[in-house]
Tab-separated table of C-alpha atoms and ligand atoms in Angstrom:
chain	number	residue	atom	x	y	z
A	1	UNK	CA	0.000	0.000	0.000
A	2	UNK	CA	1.173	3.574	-1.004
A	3	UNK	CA	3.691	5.628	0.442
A	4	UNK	CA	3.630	8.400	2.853
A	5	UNK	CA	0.829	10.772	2.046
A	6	UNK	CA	-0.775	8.312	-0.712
A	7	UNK	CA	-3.984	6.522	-0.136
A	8	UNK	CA	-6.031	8.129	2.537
A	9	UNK	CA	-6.198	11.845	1.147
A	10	UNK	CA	-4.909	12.979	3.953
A	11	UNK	CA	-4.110	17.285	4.347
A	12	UNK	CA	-7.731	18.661	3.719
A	13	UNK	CA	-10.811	19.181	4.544
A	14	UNK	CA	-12.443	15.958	5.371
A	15	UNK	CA	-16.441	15.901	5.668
A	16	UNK	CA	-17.991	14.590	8.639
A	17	UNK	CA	-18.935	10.539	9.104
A	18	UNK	CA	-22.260	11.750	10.667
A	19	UNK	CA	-24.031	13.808	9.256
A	20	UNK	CA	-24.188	17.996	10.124
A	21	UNK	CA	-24.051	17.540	14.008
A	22	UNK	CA	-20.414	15.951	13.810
A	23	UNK	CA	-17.304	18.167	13.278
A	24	UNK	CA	-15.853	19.061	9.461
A	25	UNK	CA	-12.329	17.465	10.111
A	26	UNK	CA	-9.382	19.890	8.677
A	27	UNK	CA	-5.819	18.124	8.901
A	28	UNK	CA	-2.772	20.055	10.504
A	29	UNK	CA	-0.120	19.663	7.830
A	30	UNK	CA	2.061	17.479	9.355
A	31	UNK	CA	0.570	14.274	8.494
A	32	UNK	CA	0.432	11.231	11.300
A	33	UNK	CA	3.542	9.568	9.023
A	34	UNK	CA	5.789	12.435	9.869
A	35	UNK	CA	4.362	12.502	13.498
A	36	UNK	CA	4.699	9.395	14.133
A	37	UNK	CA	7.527	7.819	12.472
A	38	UNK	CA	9.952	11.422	12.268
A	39	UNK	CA	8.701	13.709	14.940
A	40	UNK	CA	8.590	11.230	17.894
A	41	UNK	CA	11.102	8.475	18.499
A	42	UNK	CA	9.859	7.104	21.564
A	43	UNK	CA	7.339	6.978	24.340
A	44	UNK	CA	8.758	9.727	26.128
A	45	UNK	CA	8.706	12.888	23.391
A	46	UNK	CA	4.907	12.582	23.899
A	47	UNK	CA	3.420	16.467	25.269
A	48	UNK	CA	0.008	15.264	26.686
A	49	UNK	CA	-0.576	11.856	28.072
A	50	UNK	CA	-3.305	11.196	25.447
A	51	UNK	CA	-0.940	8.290	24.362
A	52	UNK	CA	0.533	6.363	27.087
A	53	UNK	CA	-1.425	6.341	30.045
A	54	UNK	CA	-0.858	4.299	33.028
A	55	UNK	CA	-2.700	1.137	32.808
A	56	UNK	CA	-4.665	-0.444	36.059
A	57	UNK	CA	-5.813	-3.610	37.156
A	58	UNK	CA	-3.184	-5.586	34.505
A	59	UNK	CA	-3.587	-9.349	35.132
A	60	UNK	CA	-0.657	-11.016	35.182
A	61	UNK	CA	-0.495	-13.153	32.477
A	62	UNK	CA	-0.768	-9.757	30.603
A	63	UNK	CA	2.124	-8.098	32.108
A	64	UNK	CA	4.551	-11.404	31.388
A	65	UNK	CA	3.345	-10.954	27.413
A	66	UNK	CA	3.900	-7.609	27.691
A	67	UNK	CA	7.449	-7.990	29.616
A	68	UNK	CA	8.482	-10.429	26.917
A	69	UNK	CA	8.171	-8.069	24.053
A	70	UNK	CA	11.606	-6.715	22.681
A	71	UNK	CA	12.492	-3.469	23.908
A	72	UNK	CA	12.625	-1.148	20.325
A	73	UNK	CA	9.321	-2.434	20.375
A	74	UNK	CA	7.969	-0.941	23.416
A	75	UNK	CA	10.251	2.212	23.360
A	76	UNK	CA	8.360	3.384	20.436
A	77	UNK	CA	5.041	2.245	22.239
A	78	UNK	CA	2.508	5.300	21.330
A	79	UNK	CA	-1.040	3.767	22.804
A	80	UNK	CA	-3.605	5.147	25.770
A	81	UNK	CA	-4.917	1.849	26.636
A	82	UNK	CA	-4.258	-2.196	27.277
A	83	UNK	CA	-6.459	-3.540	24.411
A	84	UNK	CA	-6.012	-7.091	25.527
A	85	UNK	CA	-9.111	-8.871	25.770
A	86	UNK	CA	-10.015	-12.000	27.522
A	87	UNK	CA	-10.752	-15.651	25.720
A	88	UNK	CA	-7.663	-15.691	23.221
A	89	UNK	CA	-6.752	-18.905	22.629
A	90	UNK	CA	-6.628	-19.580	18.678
A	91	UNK	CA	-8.186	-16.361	17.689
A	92	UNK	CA	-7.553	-14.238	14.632
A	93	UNK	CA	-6.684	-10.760	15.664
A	94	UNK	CA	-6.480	-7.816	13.306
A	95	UNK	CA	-4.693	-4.672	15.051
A	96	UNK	CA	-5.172	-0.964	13.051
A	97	UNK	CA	-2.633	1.404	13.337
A	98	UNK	CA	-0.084	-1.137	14.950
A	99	UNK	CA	2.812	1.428	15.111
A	100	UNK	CA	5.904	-0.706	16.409
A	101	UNK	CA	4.045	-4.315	17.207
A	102	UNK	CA	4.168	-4.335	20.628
A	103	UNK	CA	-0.022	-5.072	21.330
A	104	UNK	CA	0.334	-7.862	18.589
A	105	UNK	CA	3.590	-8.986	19.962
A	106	UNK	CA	1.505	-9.555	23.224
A	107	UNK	CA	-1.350	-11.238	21.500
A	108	UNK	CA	0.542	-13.406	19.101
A	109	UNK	CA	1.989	-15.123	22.623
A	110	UNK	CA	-2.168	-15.315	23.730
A	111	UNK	CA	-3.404	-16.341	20.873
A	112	UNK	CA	-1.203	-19.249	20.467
A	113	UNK	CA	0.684	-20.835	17.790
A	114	UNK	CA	-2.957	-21.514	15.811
A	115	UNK	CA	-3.683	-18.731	16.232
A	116	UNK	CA	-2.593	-15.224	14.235
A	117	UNK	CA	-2.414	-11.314	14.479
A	118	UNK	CA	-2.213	-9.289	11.848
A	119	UNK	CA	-0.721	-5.471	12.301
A	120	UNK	CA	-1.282	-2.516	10.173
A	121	UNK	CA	0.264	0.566	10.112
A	122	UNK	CA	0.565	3.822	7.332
A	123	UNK	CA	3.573	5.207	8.787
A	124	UNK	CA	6.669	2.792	6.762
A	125	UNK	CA	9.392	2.969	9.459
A	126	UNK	CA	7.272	1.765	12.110
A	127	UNK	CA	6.153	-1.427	10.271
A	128	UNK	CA	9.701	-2.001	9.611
A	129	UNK	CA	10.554	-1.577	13.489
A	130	UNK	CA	7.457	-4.257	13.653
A	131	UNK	CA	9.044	-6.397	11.128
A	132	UNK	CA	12.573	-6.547	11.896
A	133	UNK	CA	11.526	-8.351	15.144
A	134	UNK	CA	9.500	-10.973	14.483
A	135	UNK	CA	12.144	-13.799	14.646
A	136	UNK	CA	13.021	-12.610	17.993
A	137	UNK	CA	9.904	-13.423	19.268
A	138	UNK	CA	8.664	-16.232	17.200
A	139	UNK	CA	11.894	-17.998	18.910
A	140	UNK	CA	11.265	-16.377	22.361
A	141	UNK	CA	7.855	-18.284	22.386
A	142	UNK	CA	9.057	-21.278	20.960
A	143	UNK	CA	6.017	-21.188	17.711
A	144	UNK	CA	7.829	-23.149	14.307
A	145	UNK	CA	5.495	-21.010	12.364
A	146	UNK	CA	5.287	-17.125	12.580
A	147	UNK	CA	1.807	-16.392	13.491
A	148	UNK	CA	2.161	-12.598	13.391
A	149	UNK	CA	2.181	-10.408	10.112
A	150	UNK	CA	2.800	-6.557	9.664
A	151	UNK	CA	1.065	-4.672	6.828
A	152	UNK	CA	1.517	-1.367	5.332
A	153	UNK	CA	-2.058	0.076	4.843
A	154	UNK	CA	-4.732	2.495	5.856
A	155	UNK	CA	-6.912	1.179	8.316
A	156	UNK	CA	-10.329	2.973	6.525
A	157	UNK	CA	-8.812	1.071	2.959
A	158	UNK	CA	-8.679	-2.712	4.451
A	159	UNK	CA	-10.005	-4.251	1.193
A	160	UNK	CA	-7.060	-2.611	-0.480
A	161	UNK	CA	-4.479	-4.727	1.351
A	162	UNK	CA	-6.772	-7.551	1.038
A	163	UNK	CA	-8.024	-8.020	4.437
A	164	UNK	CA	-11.153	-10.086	3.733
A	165	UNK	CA	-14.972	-10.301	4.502
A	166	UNK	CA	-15.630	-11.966	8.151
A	167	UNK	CA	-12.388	-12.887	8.385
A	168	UNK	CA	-11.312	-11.733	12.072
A	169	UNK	CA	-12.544	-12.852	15.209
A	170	UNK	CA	-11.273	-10.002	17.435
A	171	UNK	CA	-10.061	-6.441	15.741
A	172	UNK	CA	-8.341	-3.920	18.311
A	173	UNK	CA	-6.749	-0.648	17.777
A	174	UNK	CA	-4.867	1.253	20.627
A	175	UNK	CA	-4.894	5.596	20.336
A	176	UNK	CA	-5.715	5.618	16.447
A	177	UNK	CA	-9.041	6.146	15.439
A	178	UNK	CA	-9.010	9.292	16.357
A	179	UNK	CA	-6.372	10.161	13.965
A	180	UNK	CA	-8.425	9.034	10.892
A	181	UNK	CA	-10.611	11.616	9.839
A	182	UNK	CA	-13.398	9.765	8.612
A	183	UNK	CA	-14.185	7.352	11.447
A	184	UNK	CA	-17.242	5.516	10.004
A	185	UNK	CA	-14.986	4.514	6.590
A	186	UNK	CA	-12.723	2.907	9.775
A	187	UNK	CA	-15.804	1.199	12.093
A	188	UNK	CA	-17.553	0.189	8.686
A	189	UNK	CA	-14.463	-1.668	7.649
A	190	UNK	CA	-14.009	-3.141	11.051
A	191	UNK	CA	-17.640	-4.959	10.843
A	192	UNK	CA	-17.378	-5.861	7.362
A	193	UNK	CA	-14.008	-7.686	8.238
A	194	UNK	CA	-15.586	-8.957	11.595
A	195	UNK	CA	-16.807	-12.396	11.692
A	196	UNK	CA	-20.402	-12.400	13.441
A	197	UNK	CA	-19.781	-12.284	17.029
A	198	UNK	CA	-16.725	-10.812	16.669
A	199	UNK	CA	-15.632	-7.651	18.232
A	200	UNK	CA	-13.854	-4.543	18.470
A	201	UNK	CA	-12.188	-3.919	21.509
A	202	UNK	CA	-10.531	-0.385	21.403
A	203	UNK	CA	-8.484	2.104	23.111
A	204	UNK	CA	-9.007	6.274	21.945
A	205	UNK	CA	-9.508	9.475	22.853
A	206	UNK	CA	-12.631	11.273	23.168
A	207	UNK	CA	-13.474	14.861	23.694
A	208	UNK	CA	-16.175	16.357	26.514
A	209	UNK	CA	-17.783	18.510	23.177
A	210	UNK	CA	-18.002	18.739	19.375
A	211	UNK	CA	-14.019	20.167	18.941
A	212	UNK	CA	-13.908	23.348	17.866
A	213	UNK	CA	-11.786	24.296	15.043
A	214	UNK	CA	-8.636	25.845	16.526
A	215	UNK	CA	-8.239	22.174	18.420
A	216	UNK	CA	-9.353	19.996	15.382
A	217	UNK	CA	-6.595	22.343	13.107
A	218	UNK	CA	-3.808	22.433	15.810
A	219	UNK	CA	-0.745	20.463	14.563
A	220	UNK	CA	0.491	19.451	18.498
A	221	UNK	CA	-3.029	18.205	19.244
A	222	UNK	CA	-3.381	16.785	16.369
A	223	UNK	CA	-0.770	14.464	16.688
A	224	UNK	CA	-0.857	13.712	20.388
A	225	UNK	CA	-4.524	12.268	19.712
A	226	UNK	CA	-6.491	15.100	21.108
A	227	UNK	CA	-7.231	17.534	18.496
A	228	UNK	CA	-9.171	14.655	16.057
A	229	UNK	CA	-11.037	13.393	19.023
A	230	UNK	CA	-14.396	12.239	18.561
A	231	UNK	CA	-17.026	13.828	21.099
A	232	UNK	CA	-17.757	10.427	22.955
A	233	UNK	CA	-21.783	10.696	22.663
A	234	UNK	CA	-21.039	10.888	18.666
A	235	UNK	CA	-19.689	6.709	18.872
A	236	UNK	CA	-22.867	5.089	19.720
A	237	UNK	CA	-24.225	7.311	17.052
A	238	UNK	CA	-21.941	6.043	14.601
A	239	UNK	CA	-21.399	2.355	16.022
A	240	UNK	CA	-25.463	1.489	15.760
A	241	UNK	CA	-25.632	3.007	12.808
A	242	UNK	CA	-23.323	0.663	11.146
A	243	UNK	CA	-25.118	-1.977	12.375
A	244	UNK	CA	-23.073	-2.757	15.821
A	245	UNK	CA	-24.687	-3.504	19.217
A	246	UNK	CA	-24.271	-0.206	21.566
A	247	UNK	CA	-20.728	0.563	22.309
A	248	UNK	CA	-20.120	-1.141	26.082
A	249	UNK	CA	-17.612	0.927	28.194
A	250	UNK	CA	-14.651	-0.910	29.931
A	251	UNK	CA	-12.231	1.727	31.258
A	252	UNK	CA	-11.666	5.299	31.107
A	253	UNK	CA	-8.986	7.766	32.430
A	254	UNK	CA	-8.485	11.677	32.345
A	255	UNK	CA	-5.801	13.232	29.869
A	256	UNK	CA	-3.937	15.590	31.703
A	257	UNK	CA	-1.588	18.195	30.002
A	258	UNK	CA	0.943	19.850	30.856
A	259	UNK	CA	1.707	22.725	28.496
A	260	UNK	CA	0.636	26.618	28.721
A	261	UNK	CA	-0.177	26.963	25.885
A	262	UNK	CA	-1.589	23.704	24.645
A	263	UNK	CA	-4.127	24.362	28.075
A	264	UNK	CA	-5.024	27.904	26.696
A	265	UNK	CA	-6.444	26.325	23.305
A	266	UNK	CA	-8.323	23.272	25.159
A	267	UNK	CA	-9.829	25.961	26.923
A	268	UNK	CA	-12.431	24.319	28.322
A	269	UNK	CA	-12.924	20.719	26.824
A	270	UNK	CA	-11.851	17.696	28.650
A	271	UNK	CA	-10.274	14.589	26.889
A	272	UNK	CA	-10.605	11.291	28.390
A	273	UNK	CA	-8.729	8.045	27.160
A	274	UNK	CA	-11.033	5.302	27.221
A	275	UNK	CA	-11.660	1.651	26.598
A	276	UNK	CA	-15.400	0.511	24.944
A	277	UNK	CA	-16.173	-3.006	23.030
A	278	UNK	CA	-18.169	-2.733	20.145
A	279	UNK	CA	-20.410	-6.142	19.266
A	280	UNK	CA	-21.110	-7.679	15.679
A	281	UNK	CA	-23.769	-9.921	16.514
A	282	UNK	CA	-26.173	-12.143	13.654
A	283	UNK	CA	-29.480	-10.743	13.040
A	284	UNK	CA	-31.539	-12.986	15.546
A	285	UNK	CA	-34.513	-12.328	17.254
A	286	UNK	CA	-35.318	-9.958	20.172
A	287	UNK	CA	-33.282	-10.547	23.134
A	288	UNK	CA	-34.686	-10.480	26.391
A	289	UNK	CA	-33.037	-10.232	30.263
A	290	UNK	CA	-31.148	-13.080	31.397
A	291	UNK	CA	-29.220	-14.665	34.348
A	292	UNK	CA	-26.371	-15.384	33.460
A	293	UNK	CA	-23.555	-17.825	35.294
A	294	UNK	CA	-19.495	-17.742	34.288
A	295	UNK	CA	-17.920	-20.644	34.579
A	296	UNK	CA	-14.559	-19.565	35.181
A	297	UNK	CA	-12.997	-21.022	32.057
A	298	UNK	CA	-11.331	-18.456	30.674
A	299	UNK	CA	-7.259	-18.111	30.969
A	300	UNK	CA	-6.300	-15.431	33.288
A	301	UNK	CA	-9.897	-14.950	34.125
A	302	UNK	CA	-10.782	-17.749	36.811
A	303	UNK	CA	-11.985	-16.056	39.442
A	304	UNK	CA	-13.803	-13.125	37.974
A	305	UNK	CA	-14.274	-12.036	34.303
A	306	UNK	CA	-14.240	-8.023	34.324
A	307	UNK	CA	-16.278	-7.540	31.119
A	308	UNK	CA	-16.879	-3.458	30.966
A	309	UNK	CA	-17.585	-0.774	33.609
A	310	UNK	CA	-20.824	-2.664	34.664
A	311	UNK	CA	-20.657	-6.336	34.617
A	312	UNK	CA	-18.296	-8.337	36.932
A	313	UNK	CA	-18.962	-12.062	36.248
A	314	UNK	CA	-17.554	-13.868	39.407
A	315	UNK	CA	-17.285	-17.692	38.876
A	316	UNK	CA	-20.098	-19.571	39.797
A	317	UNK	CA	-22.341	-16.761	41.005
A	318	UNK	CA	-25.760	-15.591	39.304
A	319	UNK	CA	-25.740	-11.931	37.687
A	320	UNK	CA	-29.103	-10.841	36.270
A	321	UNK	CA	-27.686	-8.973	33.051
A	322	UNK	CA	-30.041	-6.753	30.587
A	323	UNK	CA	-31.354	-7.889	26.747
A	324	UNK	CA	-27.584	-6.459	25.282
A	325	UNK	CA	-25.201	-7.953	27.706
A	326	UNK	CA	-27.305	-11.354	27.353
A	327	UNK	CA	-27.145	-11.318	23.101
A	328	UNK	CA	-23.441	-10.610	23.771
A	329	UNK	CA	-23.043	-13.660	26.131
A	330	UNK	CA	-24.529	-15.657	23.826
A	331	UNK	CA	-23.302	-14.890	20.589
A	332	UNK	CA	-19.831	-14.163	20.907
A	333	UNK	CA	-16.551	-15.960	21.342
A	334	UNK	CA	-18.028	-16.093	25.421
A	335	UNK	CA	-21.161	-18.173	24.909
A	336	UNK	CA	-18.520	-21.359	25.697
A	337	UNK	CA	-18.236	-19.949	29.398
A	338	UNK	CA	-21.572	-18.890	30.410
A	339	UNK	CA	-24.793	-21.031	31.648
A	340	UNK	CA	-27.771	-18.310	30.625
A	341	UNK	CA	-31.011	-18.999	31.011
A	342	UNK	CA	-34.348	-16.294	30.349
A	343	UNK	CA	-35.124	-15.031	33.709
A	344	UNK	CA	-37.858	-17.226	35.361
A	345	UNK	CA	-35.966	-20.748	34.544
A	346	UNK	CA	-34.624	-21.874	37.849
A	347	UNK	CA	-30.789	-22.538	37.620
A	348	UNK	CA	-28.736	-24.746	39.515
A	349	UNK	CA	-27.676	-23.062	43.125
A	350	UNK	CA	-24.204	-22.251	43.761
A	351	UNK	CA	-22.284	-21.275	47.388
A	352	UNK	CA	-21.810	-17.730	47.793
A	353	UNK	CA	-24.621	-16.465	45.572
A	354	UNK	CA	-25.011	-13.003	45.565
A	355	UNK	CA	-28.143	-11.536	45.328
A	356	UNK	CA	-29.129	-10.198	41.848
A	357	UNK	CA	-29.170	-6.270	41.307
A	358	UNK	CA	-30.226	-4.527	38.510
A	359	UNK	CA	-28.045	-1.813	37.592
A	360	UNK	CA	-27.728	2.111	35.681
A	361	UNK	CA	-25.267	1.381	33.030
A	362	UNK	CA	-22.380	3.728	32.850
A	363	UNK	CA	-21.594	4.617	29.071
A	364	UNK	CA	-20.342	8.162	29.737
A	365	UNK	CA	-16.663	7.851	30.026
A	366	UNK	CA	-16.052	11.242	31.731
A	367	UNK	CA	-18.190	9.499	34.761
A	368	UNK	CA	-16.152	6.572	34.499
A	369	UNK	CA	-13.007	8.294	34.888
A	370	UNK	CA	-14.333	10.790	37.570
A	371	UNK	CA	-15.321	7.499	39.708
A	372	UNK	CA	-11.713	5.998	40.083
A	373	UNK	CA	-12.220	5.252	43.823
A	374	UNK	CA	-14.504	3.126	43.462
A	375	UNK	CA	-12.932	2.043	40.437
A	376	UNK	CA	-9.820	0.846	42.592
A	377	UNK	CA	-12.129	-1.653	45.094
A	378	UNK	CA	-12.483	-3.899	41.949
A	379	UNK	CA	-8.812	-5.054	42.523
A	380	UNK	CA	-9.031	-9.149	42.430
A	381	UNK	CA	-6.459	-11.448	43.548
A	382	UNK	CA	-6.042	-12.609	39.857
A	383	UNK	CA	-4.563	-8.940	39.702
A	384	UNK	CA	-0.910	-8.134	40.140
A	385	UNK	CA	0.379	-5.168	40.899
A	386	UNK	CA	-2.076	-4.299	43.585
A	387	UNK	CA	-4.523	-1.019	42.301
A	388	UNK	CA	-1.193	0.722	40.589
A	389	UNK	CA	-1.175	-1.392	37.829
A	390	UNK	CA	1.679	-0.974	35.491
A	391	UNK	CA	2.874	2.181	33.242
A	392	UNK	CA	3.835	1.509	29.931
A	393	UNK	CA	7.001	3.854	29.556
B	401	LIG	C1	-0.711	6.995	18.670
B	401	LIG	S1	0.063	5.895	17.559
B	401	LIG	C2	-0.401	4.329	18.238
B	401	LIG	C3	0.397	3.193	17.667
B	401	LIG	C4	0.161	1.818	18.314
B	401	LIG	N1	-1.241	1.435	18.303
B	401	LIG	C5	0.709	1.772	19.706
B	401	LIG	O1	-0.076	1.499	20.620
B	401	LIG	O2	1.895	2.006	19.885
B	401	LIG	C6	-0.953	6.017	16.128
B	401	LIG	C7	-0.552	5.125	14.960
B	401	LIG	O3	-1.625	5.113	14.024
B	401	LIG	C8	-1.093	5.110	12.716
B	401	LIG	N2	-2.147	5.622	11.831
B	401	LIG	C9	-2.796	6.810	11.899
B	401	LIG	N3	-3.725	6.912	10.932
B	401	LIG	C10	-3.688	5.749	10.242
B	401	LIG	C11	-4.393	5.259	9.110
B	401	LIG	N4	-5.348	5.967	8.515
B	401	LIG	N5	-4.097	4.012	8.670
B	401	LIG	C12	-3.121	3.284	9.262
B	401	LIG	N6	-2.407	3.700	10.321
B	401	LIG	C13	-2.680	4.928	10.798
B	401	LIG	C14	0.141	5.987	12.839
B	401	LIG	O4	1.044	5.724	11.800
B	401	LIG	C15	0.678	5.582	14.206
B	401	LIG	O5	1.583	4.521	14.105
């Protein structure tokens, strides 16, 4: 796929994905190649921490992938969330804007040697970095056949690098989307490559308002991931209207920065990085509430499966969960490790049953973020690091 500043028109005015209501996108004129792959040279040139925020609650079979990835690798490490989902084993995971490898370096070791994760990247010398390291950890896990591959591409242009129809079981992206100024060519390509019950689990940036122009044109914000930030109420917008079940929230933190003068043009808008899974599901019938039981089966996961910011699934233990969550459950890659049943069915008791609640659901990340107290009691012993997590620098 093209060079730098071929294929995705990037440099001018860009219409909006949504219709009037959403922002008219106008590009600084550094493009994300030069950002990205001239600009910056690792983690630390970063000027907001839009990219790079410090991860919590990182369970430990997560941090040893992520310790085992080369060290170029992470150095030039540019995301604002962990985009590693739960129930790996054998999947096919597609990764946009891959920048240096290291979130498919992780997953190739989860996925397994049958499985396989693709990376994609426009910016040339970080798919090289990518590349140039794939022996190193093909041998480190001990796989006879590489099951990771690096592409040079844009991520809204999939078909032109030949990524096919339904042919993905997970698709993640970590601090990208944001760049790409029309976001539903980018979510429409992710569900058309999406196999049904497949999912996008994804880490960006979203803004408190419909940016203004001075942020959307400002080169610095531009490429730190703030200034093409999508105003968060605008992805449910453009998720269901693609056809995707309603975007479920996992994580969220405040982006804090630390420059005068980048402050004085935020003015005052708020960013948030933040974490949501978007579900392809088939075209069944109307769902309904369900009770729902986890079975502990998944790697990493045993005790309690921490699906989004409303649903803890603790092994063995009944959760009444709404008409979405329950479609999810069913049709997805976690059907294998849940016992549901339409409320009113009587299921088998368990010890330590707690009783069933029904629950707000949180889908405003700026709430999410603002609750981190509460956010820290969710620590489980599956959980290293205690509430501090990890911080990818
Ligand atoms: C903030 S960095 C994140 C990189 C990587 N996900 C990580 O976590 O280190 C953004 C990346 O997105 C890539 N990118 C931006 N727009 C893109 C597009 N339209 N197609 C492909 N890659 C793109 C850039 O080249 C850059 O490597």
């Amino acid at each position: 796929m093209g060079g730098d500043g071929g294929g995705g028109g990037h440099g001018s005015l860009h219409p909006a994905p949504c219709g009037d209501h959403l922002q008219l996108f106008s590009l600084p004129m550094a493009s994300g190649q030069t950002y990205y792959g001239q600009v910056l040279k690792k983690s630390g040139d970063l000027q907001t921490s839009a990219c790079v925020t410090t991860a919590r609650l990182v369970p430990r079979h997560i941090q040893e992938a992520l310790r085992n990835v080369h060290e170029e690798v992470t150095l030039r490490y540019y995301g604002c969330g962990l985009v590693i989902p739960e129930c790996l084993e054998n999947c096919w995971i597609l990764d946009l804007g891959s920048g240096s490898g290291r979130d498919c370096y992780a997953l190739s070791q989860l996925v397994g040697e049958t499985g396989h994760v693709t990376g994609i990247d426009m910016t040339e010398s970080q798919v090289e970095v990518a590349k140039k390291y794939i022996e190193y950890h093909m041998e480190k896990y001990g796989f006879q056949t590489p099951n990771v591959t690096f592409l040079h591409g844009y991520i809204e242009k999939l078909e032109e690098i030949g990524i096919k129809d339904e042919s993905y079981d997970i698709v993640i992206s970590n601090c990208v989307i944001n760049l790409v100024p029309d976001k539903q060519a980018v979510l429409q390509e992710v569900y058309r490559v999406l196999k049904h019950g497949g999912e996008l689990y994804f880490s960006d940036v979203y803004a408190s308002l419909e940016l203004p122009e001075e942020i959307r044109t400002h080169k610095i914000l531009w490429g730190e991931c703030l200034g093409g930030a999508l105003y968060w109420k605008d992805l449910a917008v453009l998720a269901q209207k693609i056809g995707f079940c309603p975007p479920r929230l996992v994580t969220a933190n405040l982006i804090t920065v630390q420059n005068k003068e980048l402050e004085r043009v935020i003015g005052d808008c708020r960013f948030v990085s933040a974490t949501f899974r978007l579900f392809k599901l088939p075209k069944t019938g109307p769902a309904e509430r369900c009770q729902v039981i986890y079975n502990g089966g998944i790697t990493g996961h045993e005790k309690e499966l921490i699906f989004d910011a409303n649903f803890t699934f603790k092994e063995g233990e009944i959760i009444e969960v709404d008409k979405e969550t329950a479609a999810i459950l069913k049709n997805s890659r976690f059907a294998q490790d849940f016992l549901i049943r339409p409320i009113g069915e009587t299921l088998p008791t368990c010890s330590g049953c707690s009783a069933l609640e029904s629950k707000g659901i949180i889908t405003d990340p700026f709430t999410l973020a603002g609750q981190s107290d509460s956010m820290k009691s969710r620590c489980s012993p599956d959980v290293a690091g205690g509430c501090c997590g990890i911080t990818y620098s």
